[in-house]
Every structure is written in C-alpha cells, then in structure tokens.
Coordinates of C-alpha atoms and ligand atoms in Angstrom, one line a residue:
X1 CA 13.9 -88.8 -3.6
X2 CA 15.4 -91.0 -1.0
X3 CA 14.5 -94.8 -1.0
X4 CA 15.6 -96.9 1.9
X5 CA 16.9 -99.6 1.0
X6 CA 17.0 -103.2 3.0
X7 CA 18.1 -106.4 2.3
X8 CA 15.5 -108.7 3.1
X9 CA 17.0 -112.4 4.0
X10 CA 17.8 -115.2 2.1
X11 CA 15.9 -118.7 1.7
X12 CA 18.3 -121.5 3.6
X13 CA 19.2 -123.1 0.2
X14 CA 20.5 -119.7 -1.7
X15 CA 22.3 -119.1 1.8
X16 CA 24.0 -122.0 1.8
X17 CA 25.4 -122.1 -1.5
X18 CA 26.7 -118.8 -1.0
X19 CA 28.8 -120.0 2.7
X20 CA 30.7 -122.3 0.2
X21 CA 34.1 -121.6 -0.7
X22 CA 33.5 -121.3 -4.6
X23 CA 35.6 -122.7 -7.3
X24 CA 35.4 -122.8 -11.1
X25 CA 34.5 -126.1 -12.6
X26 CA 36.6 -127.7 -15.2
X27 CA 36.7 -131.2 -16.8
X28 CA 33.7 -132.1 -14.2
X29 CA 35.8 -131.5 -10.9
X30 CA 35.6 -128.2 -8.8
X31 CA 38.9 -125.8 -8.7
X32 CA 40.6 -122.8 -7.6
X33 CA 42.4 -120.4 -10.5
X34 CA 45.9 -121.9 -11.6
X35 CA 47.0 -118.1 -9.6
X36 CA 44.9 -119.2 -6.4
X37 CA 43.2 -115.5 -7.0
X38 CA 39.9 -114.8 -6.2
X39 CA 37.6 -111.5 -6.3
X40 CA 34.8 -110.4 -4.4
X41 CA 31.2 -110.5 -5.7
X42 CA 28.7 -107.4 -4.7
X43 CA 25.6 -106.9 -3.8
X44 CA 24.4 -103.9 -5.8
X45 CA 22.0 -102.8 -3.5
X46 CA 24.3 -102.8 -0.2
X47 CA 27.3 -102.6 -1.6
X48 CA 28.3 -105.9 0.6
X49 CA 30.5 -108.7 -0.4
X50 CA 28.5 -111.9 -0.5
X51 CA 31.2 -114.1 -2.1
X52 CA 34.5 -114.6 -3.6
X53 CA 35.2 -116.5 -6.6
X54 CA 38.2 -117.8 -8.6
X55 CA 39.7 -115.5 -11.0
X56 CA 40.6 -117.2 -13.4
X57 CA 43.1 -116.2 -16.8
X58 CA 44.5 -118.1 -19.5
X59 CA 45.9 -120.8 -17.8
X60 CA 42.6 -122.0 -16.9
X61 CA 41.5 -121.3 -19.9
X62 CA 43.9 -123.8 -21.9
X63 CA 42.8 -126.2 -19.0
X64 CA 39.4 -126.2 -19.9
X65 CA 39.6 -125.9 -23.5
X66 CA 42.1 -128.7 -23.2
X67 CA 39.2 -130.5 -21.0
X68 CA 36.3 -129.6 -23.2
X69 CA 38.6 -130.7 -26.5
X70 CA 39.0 -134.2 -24.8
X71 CA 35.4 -134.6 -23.9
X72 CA 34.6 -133.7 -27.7
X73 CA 36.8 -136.2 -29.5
X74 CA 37.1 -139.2 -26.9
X75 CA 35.0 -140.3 -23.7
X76 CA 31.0 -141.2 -23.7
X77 CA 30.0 -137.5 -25.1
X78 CA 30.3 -138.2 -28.8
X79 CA 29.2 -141.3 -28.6
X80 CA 26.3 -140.8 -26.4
X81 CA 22.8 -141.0 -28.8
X82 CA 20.5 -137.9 -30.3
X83 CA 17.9 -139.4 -27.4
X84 CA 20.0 -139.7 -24.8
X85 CA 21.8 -136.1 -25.3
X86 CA 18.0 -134.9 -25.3
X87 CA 17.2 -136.7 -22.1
X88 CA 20.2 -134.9 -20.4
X89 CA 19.6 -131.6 -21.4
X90 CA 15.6 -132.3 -20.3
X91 CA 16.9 -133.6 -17.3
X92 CA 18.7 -130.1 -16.4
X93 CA 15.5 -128.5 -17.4
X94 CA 13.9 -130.4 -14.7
X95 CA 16.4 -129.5 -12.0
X96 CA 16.5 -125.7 -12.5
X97 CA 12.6 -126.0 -12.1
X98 CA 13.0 -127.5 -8.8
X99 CA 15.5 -124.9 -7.6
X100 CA 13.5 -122.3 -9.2
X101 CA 13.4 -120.2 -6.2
X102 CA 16.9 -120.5 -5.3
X103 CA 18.0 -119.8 -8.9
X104 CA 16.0 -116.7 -8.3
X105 CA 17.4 -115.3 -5.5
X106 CA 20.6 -115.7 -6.2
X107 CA 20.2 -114.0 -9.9
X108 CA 18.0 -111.4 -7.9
X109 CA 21.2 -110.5 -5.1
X110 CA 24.0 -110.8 -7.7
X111 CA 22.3 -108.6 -10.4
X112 CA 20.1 -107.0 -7.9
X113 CA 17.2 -107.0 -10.6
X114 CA 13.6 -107.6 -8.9
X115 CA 13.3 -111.5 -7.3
X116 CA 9.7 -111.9 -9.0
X117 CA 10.7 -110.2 -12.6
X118 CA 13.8 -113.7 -11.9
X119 CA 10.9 -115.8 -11.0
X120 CA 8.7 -114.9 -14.0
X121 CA 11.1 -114.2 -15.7
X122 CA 14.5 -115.7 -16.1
X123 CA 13.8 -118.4 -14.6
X124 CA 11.2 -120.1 -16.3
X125 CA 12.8 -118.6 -19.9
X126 CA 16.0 -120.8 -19.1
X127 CA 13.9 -123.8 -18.2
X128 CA 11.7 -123.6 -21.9
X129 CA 14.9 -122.8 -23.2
X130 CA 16.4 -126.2 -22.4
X131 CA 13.5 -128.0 -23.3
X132 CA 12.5 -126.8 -26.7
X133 CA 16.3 -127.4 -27.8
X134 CA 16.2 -130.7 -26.4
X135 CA 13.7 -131.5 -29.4
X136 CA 16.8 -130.0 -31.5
X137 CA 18.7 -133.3 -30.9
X138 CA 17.2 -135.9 -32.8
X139 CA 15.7 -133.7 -35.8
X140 CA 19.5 -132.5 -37.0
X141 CA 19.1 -134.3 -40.2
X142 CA 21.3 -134.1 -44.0
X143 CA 19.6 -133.9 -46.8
X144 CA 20.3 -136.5 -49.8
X145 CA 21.0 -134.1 -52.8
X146 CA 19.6 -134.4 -56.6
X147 CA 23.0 -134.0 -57.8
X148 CA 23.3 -133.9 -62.2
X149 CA 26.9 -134.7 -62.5
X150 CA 27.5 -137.7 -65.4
X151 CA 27.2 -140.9 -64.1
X152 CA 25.4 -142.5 -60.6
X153 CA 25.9 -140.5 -57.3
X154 CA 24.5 -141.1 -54.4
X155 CA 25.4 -137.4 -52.8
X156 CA 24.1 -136.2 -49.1
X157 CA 25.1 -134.1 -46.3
X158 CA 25.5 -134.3 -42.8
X159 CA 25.1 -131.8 -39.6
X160 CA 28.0 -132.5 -37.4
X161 CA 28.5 -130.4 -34.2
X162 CA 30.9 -127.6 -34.7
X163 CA 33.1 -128.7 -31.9
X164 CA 34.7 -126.7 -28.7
X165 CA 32.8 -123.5 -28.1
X166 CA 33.8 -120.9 -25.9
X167 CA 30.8 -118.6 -24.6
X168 CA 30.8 -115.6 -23.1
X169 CA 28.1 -113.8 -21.2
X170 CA 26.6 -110.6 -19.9
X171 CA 25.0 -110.0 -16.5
X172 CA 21.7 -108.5 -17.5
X173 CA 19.9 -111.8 -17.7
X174 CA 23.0 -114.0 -16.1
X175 CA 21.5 -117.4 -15.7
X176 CA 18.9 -116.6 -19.1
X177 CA 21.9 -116.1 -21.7
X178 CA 24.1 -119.0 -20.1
X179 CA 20.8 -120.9 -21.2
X180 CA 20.9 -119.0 -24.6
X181 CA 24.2 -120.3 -24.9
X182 CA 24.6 -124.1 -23.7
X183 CA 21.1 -125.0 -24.6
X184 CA 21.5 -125.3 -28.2
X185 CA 25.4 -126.1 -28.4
X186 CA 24.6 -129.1 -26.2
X187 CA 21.5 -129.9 -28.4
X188 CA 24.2 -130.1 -31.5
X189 CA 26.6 -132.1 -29.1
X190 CA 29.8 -129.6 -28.8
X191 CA 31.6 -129.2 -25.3
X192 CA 31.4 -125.7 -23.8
X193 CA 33.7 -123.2 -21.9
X194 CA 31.1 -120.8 -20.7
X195 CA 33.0 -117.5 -19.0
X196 CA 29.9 -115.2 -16.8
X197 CA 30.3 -112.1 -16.5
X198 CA 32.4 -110.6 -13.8
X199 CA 30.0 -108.6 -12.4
X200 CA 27.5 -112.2 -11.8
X201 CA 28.9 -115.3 -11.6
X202 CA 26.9 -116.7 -8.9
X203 CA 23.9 -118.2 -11.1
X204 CA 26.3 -120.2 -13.7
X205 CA 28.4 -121.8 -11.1
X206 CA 25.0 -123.0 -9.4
X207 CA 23.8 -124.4 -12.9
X208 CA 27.5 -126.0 -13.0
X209 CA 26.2 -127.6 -10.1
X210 CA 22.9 -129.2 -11.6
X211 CA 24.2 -130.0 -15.3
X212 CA 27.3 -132.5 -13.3
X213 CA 24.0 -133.7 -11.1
X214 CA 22.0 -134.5 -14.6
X215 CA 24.7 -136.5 -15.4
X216 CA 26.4 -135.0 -18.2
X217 CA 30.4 -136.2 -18.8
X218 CA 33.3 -134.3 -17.3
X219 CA 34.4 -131.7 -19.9
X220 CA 31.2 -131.3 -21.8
X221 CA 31.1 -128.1 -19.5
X222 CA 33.8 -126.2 -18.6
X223 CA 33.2 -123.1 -16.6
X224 CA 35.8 -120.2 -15.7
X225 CA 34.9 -117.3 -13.7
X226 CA 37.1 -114.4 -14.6
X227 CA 37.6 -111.2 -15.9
X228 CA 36.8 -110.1 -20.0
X229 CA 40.4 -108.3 -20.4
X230 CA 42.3 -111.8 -19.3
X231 CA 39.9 -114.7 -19.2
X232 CA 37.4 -113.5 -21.9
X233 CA 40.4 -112.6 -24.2
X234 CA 42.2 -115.8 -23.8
X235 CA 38.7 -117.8 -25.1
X236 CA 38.2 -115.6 -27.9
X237 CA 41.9 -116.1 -29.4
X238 CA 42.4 -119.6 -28.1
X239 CA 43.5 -121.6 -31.5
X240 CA 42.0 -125.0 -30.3
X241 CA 38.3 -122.7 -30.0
X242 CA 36.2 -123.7 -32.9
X243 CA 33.2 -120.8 -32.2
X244 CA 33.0 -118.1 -30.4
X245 CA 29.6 -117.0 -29.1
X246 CA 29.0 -113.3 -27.2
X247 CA 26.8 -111.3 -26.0
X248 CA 27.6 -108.0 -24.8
X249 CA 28.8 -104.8 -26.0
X250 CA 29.5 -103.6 -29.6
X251 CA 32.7 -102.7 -28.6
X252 CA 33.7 -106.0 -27.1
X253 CA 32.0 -107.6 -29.8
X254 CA 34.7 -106.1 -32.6
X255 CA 37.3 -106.7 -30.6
X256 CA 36.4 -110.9 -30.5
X257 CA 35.4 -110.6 -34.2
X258 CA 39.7 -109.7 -34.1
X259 CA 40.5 -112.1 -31.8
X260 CA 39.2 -115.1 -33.7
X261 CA 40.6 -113.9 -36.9
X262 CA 44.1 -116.2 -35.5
X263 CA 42.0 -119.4 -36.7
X264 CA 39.4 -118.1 -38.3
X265 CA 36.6 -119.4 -35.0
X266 CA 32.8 -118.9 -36.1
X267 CA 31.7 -116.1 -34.7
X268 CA 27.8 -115.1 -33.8
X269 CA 27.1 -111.8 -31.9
X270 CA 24.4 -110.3 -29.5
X271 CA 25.1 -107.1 -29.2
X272 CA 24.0 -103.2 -28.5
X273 CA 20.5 -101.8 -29.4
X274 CA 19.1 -98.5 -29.6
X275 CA 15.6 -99.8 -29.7
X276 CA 12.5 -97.3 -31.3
X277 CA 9.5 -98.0 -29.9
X278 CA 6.9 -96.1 -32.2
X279 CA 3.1 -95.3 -31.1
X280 CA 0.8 -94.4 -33.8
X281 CA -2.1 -92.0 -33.0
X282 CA -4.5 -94.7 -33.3
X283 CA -2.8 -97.2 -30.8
X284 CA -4.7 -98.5 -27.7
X285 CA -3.7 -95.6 -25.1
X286 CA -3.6 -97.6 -22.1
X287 CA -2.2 -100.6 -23.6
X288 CA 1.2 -98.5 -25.6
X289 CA 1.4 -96.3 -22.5
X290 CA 2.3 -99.5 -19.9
X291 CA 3.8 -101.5 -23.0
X292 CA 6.0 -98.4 -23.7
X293 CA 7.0 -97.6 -20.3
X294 CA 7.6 -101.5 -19.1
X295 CA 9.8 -101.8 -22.7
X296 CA 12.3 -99.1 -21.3
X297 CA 12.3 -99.8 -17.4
X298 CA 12.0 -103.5 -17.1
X299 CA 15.5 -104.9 -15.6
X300 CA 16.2 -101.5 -14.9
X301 CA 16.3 -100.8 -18.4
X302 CA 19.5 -103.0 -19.0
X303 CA 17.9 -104.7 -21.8
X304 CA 19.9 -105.0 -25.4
X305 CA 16.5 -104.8 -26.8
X306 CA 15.0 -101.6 -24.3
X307 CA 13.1 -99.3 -25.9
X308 CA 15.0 -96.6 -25.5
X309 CA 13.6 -94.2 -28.3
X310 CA 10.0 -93.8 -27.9
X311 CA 8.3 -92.1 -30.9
X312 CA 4.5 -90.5 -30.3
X313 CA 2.7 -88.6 -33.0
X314 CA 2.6 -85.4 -32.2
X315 CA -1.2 -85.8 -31.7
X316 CA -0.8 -88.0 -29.0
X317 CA 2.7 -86.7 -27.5
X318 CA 1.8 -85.1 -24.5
X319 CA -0.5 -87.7 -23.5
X320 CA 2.4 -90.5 -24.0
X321 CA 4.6 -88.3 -22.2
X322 CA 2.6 -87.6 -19.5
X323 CA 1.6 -91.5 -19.2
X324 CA 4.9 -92.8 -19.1
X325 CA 6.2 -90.4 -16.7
X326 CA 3.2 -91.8 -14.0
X327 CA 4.2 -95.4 -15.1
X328 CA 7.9 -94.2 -13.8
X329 CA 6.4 -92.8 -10.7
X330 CA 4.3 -95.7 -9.4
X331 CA 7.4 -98.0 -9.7
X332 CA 8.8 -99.4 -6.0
X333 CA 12.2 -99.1 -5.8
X334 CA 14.4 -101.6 -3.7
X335 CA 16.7 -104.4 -3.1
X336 CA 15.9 -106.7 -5.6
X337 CA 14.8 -110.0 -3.0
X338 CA 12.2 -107.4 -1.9
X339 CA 8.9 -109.2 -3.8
X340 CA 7.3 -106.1 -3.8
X341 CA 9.7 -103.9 -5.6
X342 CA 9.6 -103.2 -9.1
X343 CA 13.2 -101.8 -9.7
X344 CA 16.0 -102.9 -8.8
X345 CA 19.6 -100.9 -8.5
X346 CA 22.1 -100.9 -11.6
X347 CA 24.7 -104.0 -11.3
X348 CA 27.7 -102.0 -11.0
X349 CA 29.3 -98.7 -10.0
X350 CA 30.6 -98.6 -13.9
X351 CA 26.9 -98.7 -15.1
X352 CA 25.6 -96.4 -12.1
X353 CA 28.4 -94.1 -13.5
X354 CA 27.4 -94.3 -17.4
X355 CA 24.0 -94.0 -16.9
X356 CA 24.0 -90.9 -14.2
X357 CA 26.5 -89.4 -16.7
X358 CA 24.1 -90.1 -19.6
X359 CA 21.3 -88.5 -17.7
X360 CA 23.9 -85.1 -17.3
X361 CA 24.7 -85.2 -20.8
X362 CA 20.7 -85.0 -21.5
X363 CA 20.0 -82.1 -19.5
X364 CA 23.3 -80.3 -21.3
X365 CA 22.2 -80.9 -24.4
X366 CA 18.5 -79.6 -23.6
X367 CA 16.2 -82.9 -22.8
X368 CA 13.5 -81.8 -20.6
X369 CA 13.8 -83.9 -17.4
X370 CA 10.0 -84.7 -16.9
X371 CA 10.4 -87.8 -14.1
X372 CA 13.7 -89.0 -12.4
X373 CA 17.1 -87.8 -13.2
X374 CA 19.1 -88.8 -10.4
X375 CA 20.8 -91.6 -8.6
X376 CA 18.8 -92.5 -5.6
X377 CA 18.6 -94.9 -2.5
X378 CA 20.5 -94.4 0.9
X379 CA 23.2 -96.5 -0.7
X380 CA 23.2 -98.8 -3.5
X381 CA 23.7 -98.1 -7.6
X382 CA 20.0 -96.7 -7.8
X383 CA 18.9 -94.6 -10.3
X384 CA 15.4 -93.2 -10.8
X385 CA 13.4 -94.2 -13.5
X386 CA 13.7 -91.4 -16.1
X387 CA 11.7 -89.6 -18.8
X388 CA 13.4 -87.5 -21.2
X389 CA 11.4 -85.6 -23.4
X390 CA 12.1 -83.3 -26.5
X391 CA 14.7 -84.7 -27.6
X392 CA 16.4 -85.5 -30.8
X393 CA 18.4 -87.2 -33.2
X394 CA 21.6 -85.2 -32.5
X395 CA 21.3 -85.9 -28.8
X396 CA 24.6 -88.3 -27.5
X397 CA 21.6 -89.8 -24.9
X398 CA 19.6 -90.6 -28.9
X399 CA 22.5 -91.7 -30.0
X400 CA 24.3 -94.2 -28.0
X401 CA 23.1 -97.0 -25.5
X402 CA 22.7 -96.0 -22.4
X403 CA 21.5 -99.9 -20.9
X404 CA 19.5 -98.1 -17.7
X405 CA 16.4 -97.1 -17.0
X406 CA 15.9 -93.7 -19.5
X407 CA 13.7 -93.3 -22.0
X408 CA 14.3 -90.9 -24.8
X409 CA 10.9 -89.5 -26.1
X410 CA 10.6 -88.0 -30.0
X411 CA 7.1 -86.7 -31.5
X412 CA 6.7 -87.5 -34.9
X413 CA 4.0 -85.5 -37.4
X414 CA 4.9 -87.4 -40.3
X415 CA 1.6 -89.9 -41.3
X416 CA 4.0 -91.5 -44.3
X417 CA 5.1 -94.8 -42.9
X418 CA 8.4 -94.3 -45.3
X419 CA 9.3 -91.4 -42.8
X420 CA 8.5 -92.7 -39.3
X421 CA 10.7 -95.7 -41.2
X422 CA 13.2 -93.0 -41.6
X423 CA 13.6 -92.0 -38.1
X424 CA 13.1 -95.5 -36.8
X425 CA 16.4 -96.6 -38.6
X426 CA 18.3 -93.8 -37.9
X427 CA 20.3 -96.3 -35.6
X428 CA 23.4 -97.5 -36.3
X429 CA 22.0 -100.4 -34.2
X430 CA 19.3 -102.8 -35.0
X431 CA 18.0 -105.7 -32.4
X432 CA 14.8 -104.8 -32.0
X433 CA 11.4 -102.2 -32.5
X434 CA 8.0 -102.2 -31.0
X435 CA 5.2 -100.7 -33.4
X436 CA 1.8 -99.7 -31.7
X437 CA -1.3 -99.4 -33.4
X438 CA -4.5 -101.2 -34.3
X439 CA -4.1 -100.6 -37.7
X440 CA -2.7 -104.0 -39.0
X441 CA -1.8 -102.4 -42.3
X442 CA 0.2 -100.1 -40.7
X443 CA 1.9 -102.5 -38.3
X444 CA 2.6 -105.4 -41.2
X445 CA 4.3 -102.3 -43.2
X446 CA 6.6 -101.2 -40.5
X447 CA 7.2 -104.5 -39.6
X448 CA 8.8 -104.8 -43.6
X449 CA 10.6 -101.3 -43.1
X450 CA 12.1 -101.5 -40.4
X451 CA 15.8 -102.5 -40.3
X452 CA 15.8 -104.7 -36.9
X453 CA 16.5 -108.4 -36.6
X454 CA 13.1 -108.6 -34.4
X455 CA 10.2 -106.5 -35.0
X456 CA 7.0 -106.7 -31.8
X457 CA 3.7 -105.5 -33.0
X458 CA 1.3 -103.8 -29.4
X459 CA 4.4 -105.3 -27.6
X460 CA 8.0 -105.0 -26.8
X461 CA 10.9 -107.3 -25.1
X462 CA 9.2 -110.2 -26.7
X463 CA 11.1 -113.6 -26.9
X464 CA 10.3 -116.9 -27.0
X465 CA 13.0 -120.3 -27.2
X466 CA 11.3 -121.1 -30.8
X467 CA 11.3 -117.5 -31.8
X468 CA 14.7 -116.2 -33.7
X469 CA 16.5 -113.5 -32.1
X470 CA 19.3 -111.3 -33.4
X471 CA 20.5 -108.4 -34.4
X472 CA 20.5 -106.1 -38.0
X473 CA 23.7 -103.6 -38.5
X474 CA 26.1 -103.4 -35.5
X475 CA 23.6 -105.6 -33.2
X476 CA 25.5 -108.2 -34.0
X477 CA 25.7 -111.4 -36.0
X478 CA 23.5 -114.4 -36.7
X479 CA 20.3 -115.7 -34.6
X480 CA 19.8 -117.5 -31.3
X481 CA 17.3 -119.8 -30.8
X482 CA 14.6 -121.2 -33.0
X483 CA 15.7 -123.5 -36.1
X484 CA 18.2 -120.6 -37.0
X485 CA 20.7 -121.0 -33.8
X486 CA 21.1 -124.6 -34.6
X487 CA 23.5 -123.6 -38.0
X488 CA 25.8 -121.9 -35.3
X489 CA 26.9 -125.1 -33.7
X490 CA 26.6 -127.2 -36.8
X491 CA 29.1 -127.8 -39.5
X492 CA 27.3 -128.9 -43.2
X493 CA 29.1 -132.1 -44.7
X494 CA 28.4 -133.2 -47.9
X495 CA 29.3 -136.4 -49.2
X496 CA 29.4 -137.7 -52.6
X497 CA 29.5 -141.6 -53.5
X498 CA 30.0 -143.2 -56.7
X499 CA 28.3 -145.7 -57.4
Ligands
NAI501 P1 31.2 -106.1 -22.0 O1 30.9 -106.2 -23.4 O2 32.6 -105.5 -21.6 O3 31.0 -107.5 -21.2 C1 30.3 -108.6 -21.7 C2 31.2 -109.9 -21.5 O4 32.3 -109.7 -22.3 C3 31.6 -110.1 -20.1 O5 31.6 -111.5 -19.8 C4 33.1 -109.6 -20.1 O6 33.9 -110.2 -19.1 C5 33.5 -110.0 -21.5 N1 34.6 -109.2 -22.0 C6 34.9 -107.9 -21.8 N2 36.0 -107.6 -22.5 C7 36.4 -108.7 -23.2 C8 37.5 -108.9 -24.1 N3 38.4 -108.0 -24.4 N4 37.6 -110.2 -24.6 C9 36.7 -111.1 -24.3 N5 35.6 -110.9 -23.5 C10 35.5 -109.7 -22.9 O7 30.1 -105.1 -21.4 P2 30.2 -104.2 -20.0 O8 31.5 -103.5 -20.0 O9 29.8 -105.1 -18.9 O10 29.0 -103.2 -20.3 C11 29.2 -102.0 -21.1 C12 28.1 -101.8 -22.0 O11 27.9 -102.8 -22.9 C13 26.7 -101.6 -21.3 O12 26.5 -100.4 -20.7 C14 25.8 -101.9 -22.4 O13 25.6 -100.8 -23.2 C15 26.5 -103.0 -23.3 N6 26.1 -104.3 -22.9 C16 25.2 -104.9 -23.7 C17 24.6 -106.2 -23.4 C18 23.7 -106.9 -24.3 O14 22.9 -107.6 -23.8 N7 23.7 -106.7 -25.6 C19 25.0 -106.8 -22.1 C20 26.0 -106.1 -21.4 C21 26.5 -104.9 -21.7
MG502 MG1 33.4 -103.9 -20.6

C-alpha cells in the first residue's frame, strides 16, 4: 500500500514560534547550551527539519539545578501561599486553553501523531491536569498524632515539598507527560528541571513560554533540551537532585534507579507495558471490537499502556480477528496536521526500525500476518496498522514491547477466570489491562487478579488527572496523579512537643 503523504500548512501562530531561534530556558531567562550546540528537530512525516534547538549537557544542567536550588530555598517561591501557588498553576491552565490549537499543531508536526487525537486529546488532558492539582495546594495537610508515650505531647506531622526535581520525559504524549510531571510537583511547591525528549522538544519549550507569562518566579522551571545519554544522565546523578521522575523505557528506567543511588534521590517510574486486553465470549461485539482495535492503534500504538496482547475466546476468535483487522483497514493514514487522518507516522527512524523489525521477527516465528505488515507512505516513518494472529507466549513480538501500531492476538478456551488470569500475567510488565464483558462478576474478579497497576473494564487507555496511574512489576514505581502522586513530591515531618 502506498499513502501519499502531504504536509498540510501551519496556523500563523505555530509558524511563528517555530521561525524563532530557540533556546533552553533556565533561571527564567532564554539561553543557548554552555557548548553553543544545537540539533535539528524532524518532521516524521517529511523527514524535514523544522527547527533547531540547544543541546544542552551537564553544564547546563548544574546551571539549572543551581537555578532551580536557589528558587527553592530563597526568592518569592517558598514564600508564596498554598492559594497563590494554586492561582498560578490555574492561571497556566488557562493559557494552554487559549493556545490550544497551537499547542496542537506543534505536538501534531513534532510527534507527527493525528492534530485532532492532540486536540482531544493531549491537549485538553494537560489543561485538567493542571487544574485538578491546583486543588492539591491548599489540602496538603499533617495530621496531629495520638501519641502514648509518658507524659504530655503534643506530636504532628507536616507535608513539606521534596525539593529540586529533575524530570524527564518521553515523546509519545510530549506536552501530556510534561503536565504529568510539573503539575503536581508545582502543586507541592518544589522547583523543576524538566529535560523532553530528544525526539520532541517543541511543545515544552512553548509551555516554557506560558508558565514565565503566568507569572511564576525565575528558577521554579528550569528547562534543558538535550540528549538522555549526556543531559538525561547528568539530572539523574546530579547530587544537589532531591527526586527523580521518568517516564520511558524499562531499560532507561534501571539505569536512573543506578544513577540516583550517589545520593540516594526518590525515584518514581513510568515505564514499559505489555498490556492484555482480554474479550470474553459474552462481551458487547461491536463495542470490544473498536475498543480493542483503538487500545492498540491509537498514537500509532506508542502507548506504555497499548493493548498489545489481545485475548478472544476461542468461541469468538475469528470474529475478533476479523473485526480488528477491518478497524485497521478503515484507518487514514497521513501527516499528522491532516484533520482527517487517523494515523500518524512513528516519531523516529529508531522506532520505524524496531517496530518494522518486530513485524519480521513475527512472520519468522509463524504469526499469521492478517492486515498490515509493512512500512508504508512515499516517505515518512509509516507503518501500517498490523494484525498478528496465532500467536503465542513464546513469540519475541508476545514477549517484548514493541510501542507501534501491532497487535498480537491469542485465543483462549479456558472459562476459569484463574487461567485467563494466568495468561494475562504472563508479563514481566504490568501498567495496565482491559477486560470486556457484560458479566460484572467476571469483570470485578479479573479486575482482583490481575497483576497491573490500572485495570479498564469495556475500555482501555483510560486516564483521568484524579485517577492513579502506575505500574505493577517492571512498569515501574509509584503512582502519578490522583491523591497518590502527591507523596512523590512530599516529604512527611513529624514533630513532637513536650509540653
Ligand atoms: P528512552 O527511555 O531512551 O527515552 C525516554 C527519556 O529518557 C528521553 O527523555 C531520553 O532522553 C531519556 N534518556 C535516555 N537515556 C537516558 C539516560 N541514560 N539517562 C537519563 N535519561 C535518559 O526511550 P526511547 O529510546 O526513546 O524508546 C525506546 C523504547 O522505550 C520504546 O520503543 C518503548 O518501548 C519504550 N518507551 C516507553 C515509553 C512509555 O511511555 N513508558 C515512552 C517512550 C519509550
Ligand atoms: Mg533510548
């Protein structure tokens, strides 16, 4: 199949941001990398250079922890109130909705993910995300504590921000898990250096932008555009780093869990998933078949939480198969600002190259290609979406995350829920699982047994700013949002008085 692909053109305001010469920003002013480097940013769909930006190491690293460390311990931050650090972080809720559209077009060109999916998507998820951990600021209270010791105590504790936290962040939701990130750090009052991903860095130097235009201090954010190996590394090992929080691969994730072993930084982890998404025989056809297919191929499948193993009863196997397949087929493929397209390319030649290969490795090992299978597009990192049938647990493309858009598809004839449990879990990961059914017995019971930090019942890819999110097993460590994200940037003090 070839798919031609065309860039359709920008709106004035996401074109002019990109004609600016663009610079990191640290301790509220706008710079180049200490090594006046810069590298190019690509458009995955043309393969055309639409910007350059600093590359920034270590050096600027120490620079904007230094910066961040100043605006945590001295300046108007810490002494700015619960209300007023809510107001700010409203306020820059309130200026990504006005530049919605921009916001989505640039995520759209740099990611090359569909402009509406940024739109209905991202976009909106960063705003609610800012907004519901506002709320977080004024309801961080202690507890007083019924202590029994002899005599008269007056014992409490206190929730004190954690202090400099260095972030670092994928590009499959670029603009989304820089909200993940700052939202609730700022909400506990810390100061931030946030390092994008190389592959999109457009979208968190335009929200640099709007959080200096709310009006938070210089050094509350720090942001360095660079590359994991040198900038990434540097934050992760940086002594004068309280917490670490990334999201990204397993493997990157061990090697930070390392890294901040030098002065023992919190750590918390998003990482890999190898997601089941199980449909029982008595599951609303329609509704698992697009619930199903959407779980795998939304984002171009470069989700942590895809459902990349789908599991039918065998009663129902062919029809699933058949239905996903179609789903696959009916999707437009394009350059992501196109509104009508439905899939975008892959964001980089590396994941164009995994995911093909992955694909190869699935034929070899005797996964029936039913839809898809191939790169496609006149240029671009397209691939097609892809159904892989018959295959099984031994399978490397069963095995190991493949973050594109292929779906591995398993029949089950096992009615004991302890069973489809059993094949569910056979994962070393754990992020996430979709159970489809109208039996709410049976969906309540799989929700108990299966070993995933998030469990969606007749849904999948669910998430919602006051809903927990995390990872079981090697998907990683601790929660984001809800209540739970908030002990991440929060030190427990207890005091005791006697009196
Ligand atoms: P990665 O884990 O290398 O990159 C994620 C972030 O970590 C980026 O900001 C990167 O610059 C940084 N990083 C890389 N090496 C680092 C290091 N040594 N120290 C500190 N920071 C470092 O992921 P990559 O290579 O882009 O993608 C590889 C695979 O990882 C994907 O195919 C997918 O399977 C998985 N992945 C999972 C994501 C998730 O949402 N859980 C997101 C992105 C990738
Ligand atoms: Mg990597």
């Amino acid at each position: 199949m070839t798919v031609a692909i065309k860039k359709p053109t920008l709106s004035p305001a996401a074109a002019s941001f990109l004609t600016k010469e663009l610079k990191m920003l640290i301790d509220g002013k706008w710079v180049a990398a200490q090594n006046g480097k810069t590298f190019p940013v690509e458009d995955p769909a043309t393969l055309e250079i639409i910007a350059h930006v600093p590359e920034g190491d270590k050096a600027d690293i120490d620079l904007a922890v230094k910066a961040a460390r100043k605006a945590f311990e001295s300046g108007p931050w810490p002494k700015i109130s619960p209300a007023e650090r809510a107001k700010l972080i409203w306020r820059l809720g309130d200026l990504l909705e006005q530049h919605a559209d921009e916001f989505s077009e640039l995520e759209a060109l740099d990611n090359g993910k569909p402009v509406t999916n940024a739109r209905n998507g991202d976009i909106p998820g960063s705003i609610g995300l800012f907004r519901y951990m506002s709320g977080w600021c004024q309801r961080l209270n202690g507890e007083t504590i019924p202590v029994s010791s002899a005599g008269d105590w007056h014992a409490y504790t206190l929730r004190e921000p954690v202090g400099v936290v260095g972030q670092i962040i994928p590009w499959n939701f670029p603009l989304m898990m820089a909200a993940w990130k700052l939202a609730p750090a700022l909400a506990a009052g810390c100061t931030i250096v946030l390092k994008p991903a190389e592959q999109t860095p457009l979208s968190a130097l335009r929200l640099g932008e709007i959080i200096m235009e709310a009006g938070f201090p210089a050094g509350v954010v720090n942001i360095v555009t660079g590359f994991g190996e040198t900038a990434g590394a540097a934050l992760a090992e940086h002594p004068d780093v309280d917490k670490i929080a990334f999201t990204g691969s397993t493997e990157v994730g061990k090697l930070i869990v390392k890294a901040a072993a030098g002065n023992l930084k919190r750590v918390s982890l998003e990482l890999g998933g190898k997601s089941p998404a199980i449909v029982f025989a008595d599951a609303d056809m329609e509704g698992a078949i697009a619930g199903t297919a959407d779980a795998i191929f939304y984002n171009q499948g470069q989700c942590c939480t895809a459902g990349s193993r789908l599991f039918a009863h065998k009663s129902i196997y062919d029809k699933v198969v058949q239905g996903v397949a179609d789903q696959a087929n009916k999707l437009k493929v394009g350059h992501g600002l196109d509104k009508t397209v439905n899939l975008g390319p892959l964001v980089s030649k590396e994941q164009h190259e995994r995911v093909t290969g992955f694909i190869q490795s699935g034929r070899s090992e005797g996964a029936e290609v039913v839809t898809g299978g191939a790169a496609i597009g006149n240029q671009g990192y397209f691939v097609a979406p892809t159904v892989l049938a018959n295959t099984n647990r031994d399978m490397k493309v069963v095995r190991q995350e493949i973050f594109g858009p292929v779906v591995c598809i398993q029949s089950f004839d096992d009615d004991s829920l302890e069973a489809v449990a059993k094949f569910a879990n056979d994962t070393e990961y754990g992020l996430q699982a979709s159970v489809w059914t109208r039996n709410l017995r049976v969906a309540h019971m799989m929700a108990r047994k299966i070993k995933a930090g998030t469990i969606c019942i007749n849904a999948h890819n669910y998430g919602d700013p006051a809903w927990p999110f995390g990872g079981f097993k090697q998907s990683g460590w601790g929660r984001e949002m809800g209540k739970e994200v908030m002990e991440h940037y929060t030190e427990t003090k207890s005091v005791a008085a006697k009196l």
